Short mmCIF file of C-alpha atoms in Angstrom, two decimals:
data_model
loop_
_atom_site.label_atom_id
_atom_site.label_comp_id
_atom_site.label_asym_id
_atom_site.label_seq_id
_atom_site.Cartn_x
_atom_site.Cartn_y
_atom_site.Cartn_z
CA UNK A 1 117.61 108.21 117.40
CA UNK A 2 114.47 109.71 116.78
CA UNK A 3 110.98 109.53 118.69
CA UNK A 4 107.56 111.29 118.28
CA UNK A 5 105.07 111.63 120.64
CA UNK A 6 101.41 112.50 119.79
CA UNK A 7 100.62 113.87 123.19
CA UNK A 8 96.38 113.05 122.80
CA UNK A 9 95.09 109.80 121.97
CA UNK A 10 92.01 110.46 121.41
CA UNK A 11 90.25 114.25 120.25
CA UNK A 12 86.88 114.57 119.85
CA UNK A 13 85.65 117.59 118.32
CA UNK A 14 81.99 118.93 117.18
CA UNK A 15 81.43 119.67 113.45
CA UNK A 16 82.49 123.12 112.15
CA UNK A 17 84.77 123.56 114.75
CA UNK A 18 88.84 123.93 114.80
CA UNK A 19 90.84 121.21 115.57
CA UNK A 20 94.71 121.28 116.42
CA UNK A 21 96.13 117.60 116.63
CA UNK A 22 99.58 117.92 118.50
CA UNK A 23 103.26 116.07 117.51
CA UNK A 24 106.32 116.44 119.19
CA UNK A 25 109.68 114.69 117.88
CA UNK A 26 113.21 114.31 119.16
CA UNK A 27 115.93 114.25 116.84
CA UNK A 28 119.76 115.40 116.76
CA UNK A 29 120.32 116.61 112.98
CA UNK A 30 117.70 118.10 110.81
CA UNK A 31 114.72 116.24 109.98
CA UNK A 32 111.48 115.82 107.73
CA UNK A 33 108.38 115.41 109.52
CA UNK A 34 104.48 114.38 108.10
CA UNK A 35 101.34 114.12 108.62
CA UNK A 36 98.98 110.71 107.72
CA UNK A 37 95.36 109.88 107.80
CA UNK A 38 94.24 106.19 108.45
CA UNK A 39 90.65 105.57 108.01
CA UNK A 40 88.99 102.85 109.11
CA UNK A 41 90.61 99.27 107.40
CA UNK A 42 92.65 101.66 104.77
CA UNK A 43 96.30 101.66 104.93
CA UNK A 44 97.82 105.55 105.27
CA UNK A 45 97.42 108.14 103.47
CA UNK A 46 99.77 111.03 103.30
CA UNK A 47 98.11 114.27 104.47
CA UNK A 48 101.22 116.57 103.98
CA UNK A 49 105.05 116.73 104.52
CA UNK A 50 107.72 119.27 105.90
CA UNK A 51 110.95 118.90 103.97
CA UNK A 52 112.61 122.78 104.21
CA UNK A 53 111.59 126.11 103.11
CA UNK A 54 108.32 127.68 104.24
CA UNK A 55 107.18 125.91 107.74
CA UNK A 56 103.59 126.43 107.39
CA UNK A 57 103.04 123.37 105.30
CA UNK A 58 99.15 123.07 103.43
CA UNK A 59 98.21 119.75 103.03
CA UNK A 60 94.65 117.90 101.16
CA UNK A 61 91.44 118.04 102.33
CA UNK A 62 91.97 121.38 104.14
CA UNK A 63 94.57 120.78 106.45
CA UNK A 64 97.86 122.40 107.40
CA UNK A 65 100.73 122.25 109.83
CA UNK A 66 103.51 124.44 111.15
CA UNK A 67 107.03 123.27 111.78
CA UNK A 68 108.68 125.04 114.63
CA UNK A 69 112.49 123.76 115.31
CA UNK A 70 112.51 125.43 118.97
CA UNK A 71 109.52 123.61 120.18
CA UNK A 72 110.25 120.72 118.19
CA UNK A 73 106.83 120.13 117.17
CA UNK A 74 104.83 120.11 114.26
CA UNK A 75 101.23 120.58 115.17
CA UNK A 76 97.96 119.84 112.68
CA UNK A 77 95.04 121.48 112.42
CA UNK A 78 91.85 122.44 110.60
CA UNK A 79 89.98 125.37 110.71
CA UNK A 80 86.71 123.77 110.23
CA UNK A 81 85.94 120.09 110.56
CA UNK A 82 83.42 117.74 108.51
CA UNK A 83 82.25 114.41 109.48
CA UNK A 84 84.72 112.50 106.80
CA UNK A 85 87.57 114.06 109.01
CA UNK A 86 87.00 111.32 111.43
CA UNK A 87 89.90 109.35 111.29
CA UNK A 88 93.31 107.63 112.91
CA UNK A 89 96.22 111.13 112.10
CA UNK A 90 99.67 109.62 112.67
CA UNK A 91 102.77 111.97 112.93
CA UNK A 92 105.72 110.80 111.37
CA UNK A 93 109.67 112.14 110.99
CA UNK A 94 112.48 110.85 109.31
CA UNK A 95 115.94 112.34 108.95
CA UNK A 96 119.23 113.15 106.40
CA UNK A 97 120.52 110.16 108.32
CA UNK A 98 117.84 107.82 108.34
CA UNK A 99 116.44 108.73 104.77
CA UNK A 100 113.74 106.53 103.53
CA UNK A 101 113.42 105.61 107.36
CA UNK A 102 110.19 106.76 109.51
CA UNK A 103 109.22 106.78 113.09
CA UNK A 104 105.64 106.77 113.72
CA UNK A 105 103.77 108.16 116.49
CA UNK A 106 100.86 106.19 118.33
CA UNK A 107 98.40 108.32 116.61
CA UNK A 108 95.68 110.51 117.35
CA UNK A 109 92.14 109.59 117.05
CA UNK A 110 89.76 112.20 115.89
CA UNK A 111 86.32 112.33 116.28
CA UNK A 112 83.90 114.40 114.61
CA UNK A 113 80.50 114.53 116.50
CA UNK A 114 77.71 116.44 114.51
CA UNK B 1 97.10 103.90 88.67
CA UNK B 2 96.74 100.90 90.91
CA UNK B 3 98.21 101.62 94.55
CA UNK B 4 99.46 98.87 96.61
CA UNK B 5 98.30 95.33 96.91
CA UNK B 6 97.97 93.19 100.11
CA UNK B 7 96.36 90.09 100.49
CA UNK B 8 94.77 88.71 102.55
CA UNK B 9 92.94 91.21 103.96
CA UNK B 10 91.74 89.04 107.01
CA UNK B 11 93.59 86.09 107.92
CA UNK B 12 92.87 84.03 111.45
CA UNK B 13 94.84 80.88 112.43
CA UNK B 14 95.38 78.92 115.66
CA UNK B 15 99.11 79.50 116.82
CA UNK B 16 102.02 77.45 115.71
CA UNK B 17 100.70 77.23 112.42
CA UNK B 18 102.28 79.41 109.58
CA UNK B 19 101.08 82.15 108.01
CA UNK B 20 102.03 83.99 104.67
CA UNK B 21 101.26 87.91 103.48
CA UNK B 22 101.80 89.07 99.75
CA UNK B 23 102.06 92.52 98.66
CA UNK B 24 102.27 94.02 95.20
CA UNK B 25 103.57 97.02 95.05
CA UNK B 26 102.89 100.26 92.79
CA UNK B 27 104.50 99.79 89.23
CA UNK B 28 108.01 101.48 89.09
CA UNK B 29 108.51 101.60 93.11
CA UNK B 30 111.56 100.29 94.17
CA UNK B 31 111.80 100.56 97.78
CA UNK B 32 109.31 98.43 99.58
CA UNK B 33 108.51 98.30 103.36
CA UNK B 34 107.00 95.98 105.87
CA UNK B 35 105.33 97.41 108.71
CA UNK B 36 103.73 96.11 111.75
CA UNK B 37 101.10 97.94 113.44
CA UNK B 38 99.44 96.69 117.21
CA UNK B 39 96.22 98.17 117.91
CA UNK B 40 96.66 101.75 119.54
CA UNK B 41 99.81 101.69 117.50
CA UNK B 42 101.59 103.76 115.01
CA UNK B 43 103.65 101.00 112.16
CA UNK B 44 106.79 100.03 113.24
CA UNK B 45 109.10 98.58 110.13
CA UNK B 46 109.80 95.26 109.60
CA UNK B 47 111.83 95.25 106.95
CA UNK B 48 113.29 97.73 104.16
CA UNK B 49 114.08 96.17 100.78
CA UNK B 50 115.59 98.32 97.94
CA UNK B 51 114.77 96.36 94.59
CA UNK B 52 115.41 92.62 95.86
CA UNK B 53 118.02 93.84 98.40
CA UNK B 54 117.07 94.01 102.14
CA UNK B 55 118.90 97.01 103.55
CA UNK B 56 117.26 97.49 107.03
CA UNK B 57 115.76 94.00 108.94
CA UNK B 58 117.50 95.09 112.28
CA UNK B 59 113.41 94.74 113.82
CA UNK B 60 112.80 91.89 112.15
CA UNK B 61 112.27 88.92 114.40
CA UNK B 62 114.48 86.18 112.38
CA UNK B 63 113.29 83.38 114.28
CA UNK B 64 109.98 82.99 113.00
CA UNK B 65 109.76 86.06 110.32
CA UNK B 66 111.00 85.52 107.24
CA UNK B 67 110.91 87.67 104.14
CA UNK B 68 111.58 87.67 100.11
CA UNK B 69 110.97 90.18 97.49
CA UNK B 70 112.52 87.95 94.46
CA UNK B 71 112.65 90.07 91.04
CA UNK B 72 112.32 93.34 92.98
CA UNK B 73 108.39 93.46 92.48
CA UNK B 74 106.69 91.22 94.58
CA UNK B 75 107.00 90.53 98.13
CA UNK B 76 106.02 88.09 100.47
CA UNK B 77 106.35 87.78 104.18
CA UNK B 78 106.06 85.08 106.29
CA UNK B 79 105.94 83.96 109.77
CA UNK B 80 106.40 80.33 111.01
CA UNK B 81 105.60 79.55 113.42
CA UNK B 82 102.62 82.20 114.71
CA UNK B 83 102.20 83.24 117.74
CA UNK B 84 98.88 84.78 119.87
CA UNK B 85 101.02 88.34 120.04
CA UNK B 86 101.31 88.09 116.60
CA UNK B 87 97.84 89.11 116.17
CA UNK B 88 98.25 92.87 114.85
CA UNK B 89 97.62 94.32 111.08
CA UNK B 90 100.57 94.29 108.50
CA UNK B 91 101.01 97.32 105.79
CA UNK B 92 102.88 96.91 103.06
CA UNK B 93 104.24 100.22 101.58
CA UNK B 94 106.38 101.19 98.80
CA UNK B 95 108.25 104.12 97.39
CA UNK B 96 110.47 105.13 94.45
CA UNK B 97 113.26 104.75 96.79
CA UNK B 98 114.74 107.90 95.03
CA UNK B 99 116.36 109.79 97.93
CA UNK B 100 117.32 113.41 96.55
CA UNK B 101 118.58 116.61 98.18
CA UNK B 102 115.14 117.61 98.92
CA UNK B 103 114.29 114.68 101.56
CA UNK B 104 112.77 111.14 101.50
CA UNK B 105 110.02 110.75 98.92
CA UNK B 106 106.30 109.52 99.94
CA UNK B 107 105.61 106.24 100.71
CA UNK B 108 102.25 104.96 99.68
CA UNK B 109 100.49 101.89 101.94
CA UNK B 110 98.63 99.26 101.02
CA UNK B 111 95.43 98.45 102.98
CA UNK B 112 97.39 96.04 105.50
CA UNK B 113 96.48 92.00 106.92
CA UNK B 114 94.86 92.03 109.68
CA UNK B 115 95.67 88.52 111.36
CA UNK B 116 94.43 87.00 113.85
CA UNK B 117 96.16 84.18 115.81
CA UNK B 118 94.20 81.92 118.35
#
């Protein structure tokens, strides 16, 4: 079965700076992993998605993430962050197996002080 | 183009009373989702319906959740009666339920029920 754990529940971060939000997931066969944004009373909103090919993935609003299979993590971050960024980021992965299936992590909150 | 509708947004009600949660879901998507999310919580799903069919309810608690998505559009989802660790928020997403070589496609969520049971 699969599992991810976002390791930090809560970042806070000062305006302009980088950010890395962290994702680990277990899984036996290949999967597809993603990135949301929740912001306050909204329902999610798909940041970006690792399917195959390339595993630097580029996402809206700036962001980006790197799939690495040995590590089994797929880490977000931002080079420079703006006030809007402050949000609920939940890491998701689903599987050939599972298909339309996903498995959420617990999220990360990120805070953007100015 | 519309995204997904939920309503209500807020809903509070003593326990043992029932409760009731529509969703609308975008035009031409024909996989829908519930999900349940606790506070401090990523969603967990409910229930998976493709068109009017429910293929995955394994985590859905049948003996007070109940759910129906008659004509493949629509869905509603219920629970009867409520109880106090019900209280959490309820997202409704839906997809085009087209899974192809190249992976699962997006789902897009709704902007959930938050309920409230006292």
């Amino acid at each position: 079965a699969q599992s991810v754990t976002q390791l930090d529940s809560q970042v806070p971060v000062f305006e302009e700076a980088p950010v890395e939000l962290r994702c680990n997931y277990s899984s036996s066969v290949s999967v597809y992993l993603f990135w949301y944004v929740q912001y306050p009373n909204q329902g999610l909103q798909l940041l970006l998605k690792y399917l195959s090919g390339s595993t630097l993935v580029k996402g809206i609003n700036g962001f980006e993430a790197e799939f690495n299979k040995s590590q089994t993590s797929f880490h977000l971050r931002k080079p420079s962050v703006h006030i809007s960024d402050t949000a609920e980021y939940f890491c998701a992965v689903s599987d050939m197996n599972t298909g339309n299936q996903f498995y959420f992590g617990t999220g990360t909150s990120l805070t953007v002080i100015p | 183009e519309a995204g997904v509708v939920q309503s209500p947004r807020y809903k509070i009600i003593e326990k043992k009373q029932p409760v009731a949660f529509w969703c609308n879901p975008i035009s031409g998507h024909n996989t829908l989702y519930w999900y349940l999310q606790n506070l401090g919580q990523g969603p967990e799903l409910l229930i998976r319906y493709e068109n009017e069919e429910a293929v995955d309810d394994s985590q859905l608690p049948k003996d007070r959740f109940s759910a129906e998505r008659l004509k493949g559009v629509d869905s509603t989802l219920k629970i009867q009666p409520a109880e106090l660790g019900d209280s959490a928020v309820y997202l409704c997403a839906s997809s085009l339920g087209s899974l192809y070589a190249g992976g699962p496609d997006e789902q897009f969520f709704g902007p959930g029920t938050r309920l409230t049971v006292l």
